[in-house]
Amino acid sequence: MPGPTTAHFDATYRALWKPHSGLPGLIVGNGEEHVVDQRLRGDDPAFGRPHVLRRTIEGAAQFLWVENPRAVGAAFAVLTASLSRAS
């Protein structure tokens, strides 16, 4: 992992919150992220359930809503559509 954050990276981090309910949720990651990598949750079955939507915003790092607003909007459009179906 390149960059100045390498010395402070917490490789043992584990998420404490898990999506247990059937309510749709959205996890948005950034394609250029090297600090809070959303792949850390990949081995936990709770994050692989069908109601958990995962989107990676390519070409974005820390400010993904500024760096790729169309992709962020598309991710939230999928979430809102799934909320409509869930109600």
mmCIF file of C-alpha atoms in Angstrom:
data_model
loop_
_atom_site.group_PDB
_atom_site.id
_atom_site.type_symbol
_atom_site.label_atom_id
_atom_site.label_comp_id
_atom_site.label_asym_id
_atom_site.label_seq_id
_atom_site.Cartn_x
_atom_site.Cartn_y
_atom_site.Cartn_z
ATOM 1 C CA MET A 1 0.000 0.000 0.000
ATOM 2 C CA PRO A 2 1.812 3.162 -1.162
ATOM 3 C CA GLY A 3 1.758 6.592 0.409
ATOM 4 C CA PRO A 4 2.238 8.290 3.765
ATOM 5 C CA THR A 5 -0.741 6.507 5.363
ATOM 6 C CA THR A 6 1.018 3.144 5.221
ATOM 7 C CA ALA A 7 2.689 3.638 8.589
ATOM 8 C CA HIS A 8 -0.686 4.276 10.244
ATOM 9 C CA PHE A 9 -2.772 1.647 8.463
ATOM 10 C CA ASP A 10 -4.720 -0.627 10.813
ATOM 11 C CA ALA A 11 -4.639 -4.015 9.103
ATOM 12 C CA THR A 12 -6.530 -5.614 12.007
ATOM 13 C CA TYR A 13 -9.629 -3.393 11.730
ATOM 14 C CA ARG A 14 -12.949 -5.240 11.801
ATOM 15 C CA ALA A 15 -16.364 -3.654 11.336
ATOM 16 C CA LEU A 16 -18.561 -3.705 14.435
ATOM 17 C CA TRP A 17 -21.822 -2.903 12.614
ATOM 18 C CA LYS A 18 -23.381 -5.573 10.441
ATOM 19 C CA PRO A 19 -26.493 -5.435 8.250
ATOM 20 C CA HIS A 20 -28.642 -8.025 10.067
ATOM 21 C CA SER A 21 -32.111 -6.808 9.082
ATOM 22 C CA GLY A 22 -33.615 -7.361 5.655
ATOM 23 C CA LEU A 23 -33.721 -3.605 5.027
ATOM 24 C CA PRO A 24 -31.640 -2.741 1.946
ATOM 25 C CA GLY A 25 -28.309 -1.096 2.656
ATOM 26 C CA LEU A 26 -25.628 0.471 0.498
ATOM 27 C CA ILE A 27 -21.882 0.193 0.997
ATOM 28 C CA VAL A 28 -20.020 2.608 -1.238
ATOM 29 C CA GLY A 29 -16.296 2.224 -1.706
ATOM 30 C CA ASN A 30 -13.837 4.236 -3.704
ATOM 31 C CA GLY A 31 -11.704 2.703 -6.428
ATOM 32 C CA GLU A 32 -8.621 4.636 -5.314
ATOM 33 C CA GLU A 33 -9.069 4.192 -1.549
ATOM 34 C CA HIS A 34 -6.086 2.959 0.425
ATOM 35 C CA VAL A 35 -7.037 3.899 3.984
ATOM 36 C CA VAL A 36 -10.563 2.559 4.595
ATOM 37 C CA ASP A 37 -10.696 -0.221 2.061
ATOM 38 C CA GLN A 38 -14.241 -1.580 1.726
ATOM 39 C CA ARG A 39 -12.825 -4.998 0.824
ATOM 40 C CA LEU A 40 -12.088 -5.467 4.541
ATOM 41 C CA ARG A 41 -15.700 -6.594 4.935
ATOM 42 C CA GLY A 42 -15.534 -9.042 2.042
ATOM 43 C CA ASP A 43 -14.935 -12.154 4.130
ATOM 44 C CA ASP A 44 -17.876 -11.535 6.475
ATOM 45 C CA PRO A 45 -21.045 -13.353 5.333
ATOM 46 C CA ALA A 46 -23.286 -10.627 6.828
ATOM 47 C CA PHE A 47 -22.083 -8.240 4.105
ATOM 48 C CA GLY A 48 -22.740 -10.734 1.315
ATOM 49 C CA ARG A 49 -26.496 -10.964 1.792
ATOM 50 C CA PRO A 50 -28.770 -10.062 -1.131
ATOM 51 C CA HIS A 51 -30.139 -6.907 0.551
ATOM 52 C CA VAL A 52 -26.643 -5.419 0.919
ATOM 53 C CA LEU A 53 -25.704 -3.457 -2.191
ATOM 54 C CA ARG A 54 -22.010 -2.833 -2.782
ATOM 55 C CA ARG A 55 -20.730 -0.268 -5.250
ATOM 56 C CA THR A 56 -17.172 0.802 -6.025
ATOM 57 C CA ILE A 57 -16.847 4.302 -7.430
ATOM 58 C CA GLU A 58 -14.012 4.110 -9.929
ATOM 59 C CA GLY A 59 -11.725 7.090 -10.353
ATOM 60 C CA ALA A 60 -12.565 8.381 -6.878
ATOM 61 C CA ALA A 61 -10.640 8.468 -3.614
ATOM 62 C CA GLN A 62 -11.637 10.584 -0.618
ATOM 63 C CA PHE A 63 -14.350 12.771 -2.167
ATOM 64 C CA LEU A 64 -16.159 10.319 -4.419
ATOM 65 C CA TRP A 65 -19.349 12.412 -4.639
ATOM 66 C CA VAL A 66 -17.237 15.213 -6.169
ATOM 67 C CA GLU A 67 -14.858 13.046 -8.199
ATOM 68 C CA ASN A 68 -17.559 10.858 -9.782
ATOM 69 C CA PRO A 69 -21.022 12.227 -8.915
ATOM 70 C CA ARG A 70 -22.806 10.264 -11.654
ATOM 71 C CA ALA A 71 -21.625 6.928 -10.284
ATOM 72 C CA VAL A 72 -22.590 7.929 -6.736
ATOM 73 C CA GLY A 73 -26.019 9.016 -7.960
ATOM 74 C CA ALA A 74 -26.457 5.730 -9.807
ATOM 75 C CA ALA A 75 -25.571 3.780 -6.641
ATOM 76 C CA PHE A 76 -28.187 5.682 -4.633
ATOM 77 C CA ALA A 77 -30.755 5.221 -7.410
ATOM 78 C CA VAL A 78 -30.331 1.451 -7.085
ATOM 79 C CA LEU A 79 -30.708 1.752 -3.300
ATOM 80 C CA THR A 80 -33.878 3.846 -3.494
ATOM 81 C CA ALA A 81 -35.396 1.443 -6.023
ATOM 82 C CA SER A 82 -34.693 -1.463 -3.677
ATOM 83 C CA LEU A 83 -36.256 0.463 -0.765
ATOM 84 C CA SER A 84 -39.406 0.940 -2.838
ATOM 85 C CA ARG A 85 -39.592 -2.813 -3.483
ATOM 86 C CA ALA A 86 -38.966 -3.603 0.217
ATOM 87 C CA SER A 87 -41.877 -1.519 1.494
#
